[in-house]
C-alpha positions as a Python dict, from the first residue, in 0.01 Angstrom:
ca = {
    (1, 'M'): (0, 0, 0),
    (2, 'T'): (-119, -322, 158),
    (3, 'E'): (-329, -535, -73),
    (4, 'H'): (-591, -784, 38),
    (5, 'R'): (-730, -1065, -175),
    (6, 'A'): (-1092, -1160, -238),
    (7, 'V'): (-1222, -1446, -454),
    (8, 'L'): (-1585, -1440, -570),
    (9, 'A'): (-1802, -1628, -819),
    (10, 'G'): (-2130, -1492, -945),
    (11, 'G'): (-2194, -1617, -1296),
    (12, 'C'): (-2000, -1532, -1608),
    (13, 'F'): (-1672, -1380, -1501),
    (14, 'W'): (-1660, -1119, -1780),
    (15, 'G'): (-1933, -897, -1638),
    (16, 'M'): (-1814, -932, -1280),
    (17, 'Q'): (-1462, -825, -1374),
    (18, 'D'): (-1583, -531, -1580),
    (19, 'L'): (-1784, -384, -1292),
    (20, 'I'): (-1568, -474, -993),
    (21, 'R'): (-1241, -347, -1145),
    (22, 'K'): (-1389, 5, -1152),
    (23, 'L'): (-1454, 21, -778),
    (24, 'P'): (-1242, 260, -569),
    (25, 'G'): (-963, 72, -398),
    (26, 'V'): (-956, -223, -640),
    (27, 'S'): (-602, -241, -775),
    (28, 'R'): (-626, -546, -1003),
    (29, 'T'): (-849, -834, -1102),
    (30, 'C'): (-808, -1166, -1279),
    (31, 'V'): (-1074, -1407, -1404),
    (32, 'G'): (-1041, -1781, -1367),
    (33, 'Y'): (-1177, -2105, -1229),
    (34, 'T'): (-1214, -2187, -861),
    (35, 'G'): (-1398, -2403, -611),
    (36, 'G'): (-1384, -2727, -806),
    (37, 'D'): (-1214, -3056, -867),
    (38, 'V'): (-993, -3024, -1177),
    (39, 'P'): (-626, -2927, -1145),
    (40, 'N'): (-505, -2675, -1405),
    (41, 'A'): (-863, -2593, -1501),
    (42, 'T'): (-931, -2442, -1842),
    (43, 'Y'): (-1238, -2312, -2021),
    (44, 'R'): (-1275, -2645, -2202),
    (45, 'N'): (-1202, -2855, -1891),
    (46, 'H'): (-1299, -2695, -1561),
    (47, 'G'): (-1499, -2978, -1402),
    (48, 'T'): (-1698, -2848, -1104),
    (49, 'H'): (-1515, -2516, -1085),
    (50, 'A'): (-1708, -2190, -1091),
    (51, 'E'): (-1614, -1901, -1316),
    (52, 'G'): (-1463, -1666, -1060),
    (53, 'I'): (-1276, -1345, -1012),
    (54, 'E'): (-970, -1280, -802),
    (55, 'I'): (-971, -926, -665),
    (56, 'W'): (-683, -737, -508),
    (57, 'F'): (-787, -430, -312),
    (58, 'D'): (-655, -166, -76),
    (59, 'P'): (-841, -199, 257),
    (60, 'A'): (-766, 170, 330),
    (61, 'K'): (-986, 262, 33),
    (62, 'T'): (-1256, -6, 38),
    (63, 'T'): (-1361, -280, 274),
    (64, 'Y'): (-1431, -645, 212),
    (65, 'R'): (-1788, -576, 324),
    (66, 'D'): (-1819, -303, 57),
    (67, 'L'): (-1699, -549, -209),
    (68, 'L'): (-1953, -807, -96),
    (69, 'E'): (-2239, -557, -92),
    (70, 'F'): (-2154, -459, -451),
    (71, 'F'): (-2121, -829, -545),
    (72, 'F'): (-2475, -888, -418),
    (73, 'Q'): (-2598, -590, -619),
    (74, 'I'): (-2455, -695, -958),
    (75, 'H'): (-2564, -1060, -967),
    (76, 'D'): (-2865, -1252, -839),
    (77, 'P'): (-2750, -1449, -534),
    (78, 'T'): (-3093, -1614, -505),
    (79, 'T'): (-3065, -1834, -815),
    (80, 'A'): (-2885, -2167, -781),
    (81, 'N'): (-2635, -2244, -1056),
    (82, 'R'): (-2761, -1967, -1279),
    (83, 'Q'): (-2710, -1606, -1383),
    (84, 'G'): (-2915, -1464, -1667),
    (85, 'N'): (-2907, -1709, -1958),
    (86, 'D'): (-2607, -1895, -1815),
    (87, 'R'): (-2694, -2219, -1638),
    (88, 'G'): (-2485, -2482, -1463),
    (89, 'M'): (-2241, -2517, -1173),
    (90, 'S'): (-1993, -2289, -1351),
    (91, 'Y'): (-2233, -1999, -1291),
    (92, 'R'): (-2306, -2048, -922),
    (93, 'S'): (-2282, -1778, -661),
    (94, 'A'): (-1996, -1833, -416),
    (95, 'I'): (-1768, -1649, -177),
    (96, 'Y'): (-1427, -1809, -123),
    (97, 'Y'): (-1286, -1661, 197),
    (98, 'V'): (-913, -1634, 263),
    (99, 'D'): (-938, -1618, 644),
    (100, 'D'): (-1184, -1640, 933),
    (101, 'G'): (-1241, -1263, 923),
    (102, 'Q'): (-1362, -1280, 563),
    (103, 'K'): (-1579, -1581, 649),
    (104, 'Q'): (-1750, -1386, 927),
    (105, 'V'): (-1803, -1080, 706),
    (106, 'A'): (-1951, -1304, 434),
    (107, 'E'): (-2190, -1473, 676),
    (108, 'D'): (-2294, -1140, 829),
    (109, 'T'): (-2350, -983, 486),
    (110, 'I'): (-2563, -1277, 372),
    (111, 'A'): (-2768, -1254, 692),
    (112, 'D'): (-2822, -882, 631),
    (113, 'V'): (-2922, -941, 267),
    (114, 'N'): (-3171, -1209, 373),
    (115, 'A'): (-3311, -995, 656),
    (116, 'S'): (-3355, -693, 429),
    (117, 'G'): (-3632, -847, 219),
    (118, 'I'): (-3499, -648, -79),
    (119, 'W'): (-3378, -944, -290),
    (120, 'P'): (-3628, -1173, -470),
    (121, 'G'): (-3557, -1472, -246),
    (122, 'K'): (-3314, -1621, 4),
    (123, 'V'): (-2943, -1615, -76),
    (124, 'V'): (-2802, -1945, -208),
    (125, 'T'): (-2443, -1818, -224),
    (126, 'E'): (-2191, -2079, -109),
    (127, 'V'): (-1936, -1970, 152),
    (128, 'E'): (-1625, -2188, 131),
    (129, 'P'): (-1253, -2157, 207),
    (130, 'V'): (-1049, -2042, -89),
    (131, 'G'): (-866, -2311, -279),
    (132, 'A'): (-672, -2313, -602),
    (133, 'F'): (-749, -2035, -847),
    (134, 'W'): (-670, -2125, -1206),
    (135, 'E'): (-622, -1816, -1423),
    (136, 'A'): (-844, -1817, -1732),
    (137, 'E'): (-706, -1798, -2081),
    (138, 'P'): (-592, -1457, -2215),
    (139, 'E'): (-902, -1418, -2434),
    (140, 'H'): (-1118, -1416, -2120),
    (141, 'Q'): (-914, -1152, -1933),
    (142, 'D'): (-1043, -796, -1971),
    (143, 'Y'): (-1303, -927, -2218),
    (144, 'L'): (-1552, -640, -2194),
    (145, 'E'): (-1276, -380, -2215),
    (146, 'R'): (-1170, -529, -2547),
    (147, 'L'): (-1528, -598, -2663),
    (148, 'P'): (-1748, -335, -2493),
    (149, 'N'): (-2064, -470, -2658),
    (150, 'G'): (-1989, -830, -2560),
    (151, 'Y'): (-2219, -1051, -2357),
    (152, 'T'): (-2283, -980, -1991),
    (153, 'C'): (-2563, -1056, -1748),
    (154, 'H'): (-2423, -832, -1473),
    (155, 'F'): (-2545, -485, -1394),
    (156, 'P'): (-2592, -273, -1082),
    (157, 'R'): (-2946, -301, -949),
    (158, 'P'): (-3025, 28, -771),
    (159, 'D'): (-3300, -136, -564),
    (160, 'W'): (-3065, -408, -433),
    (161, 'V'): (-2869, -194, -190),
    (162, 'L'): (-2851, -259, 182),
    (163, 'P'): (-2932, 36, 407),
    (164, 'K'): (-2622, 211, 536),
    (165, 'R'): (-2495, 69, 863),
    (166, 'D'): (-2427, 270, 1173),
    (167, 'A'): (-2055, 359, 1193),
    (168, 'A'): (-2041, 185, 1533),
    (169, 'E'): (-2130, -152, 1380),
}
């Protein structure tokens, strides 16, 4: 199996990990800090990093586009530096692409989300090249599996789904 890597930030990493790990084709996930200025970032010292999730997936079972469409369904990409009750740069929406192909898919997906008129506003998701990913502390990994009633502000929104694309696209 060939694995591909995706790095996303969309608010508190607990809820993102809990939902994304269950998708077909996702082989593993890790929560951490990315997109910022502090080396060896930690929960107590992560500077301008966002809480993010590193996703490893099998492209024969799911596409990067499918991951992004789900990402846009489980968090609000129209709120700057905020998800639910969480506020600040740590909770921003961002896509950290690993290559030019992922960058193009991210830009195309954002354009489709904006054109759809389904979301409550225009997407503010940052699209940046991937940098260092600092793995979060063990107590943050698999948090909602260990504490199923723990805090999350992520949930699938059935009305926030892009229309299916033509197979030729």
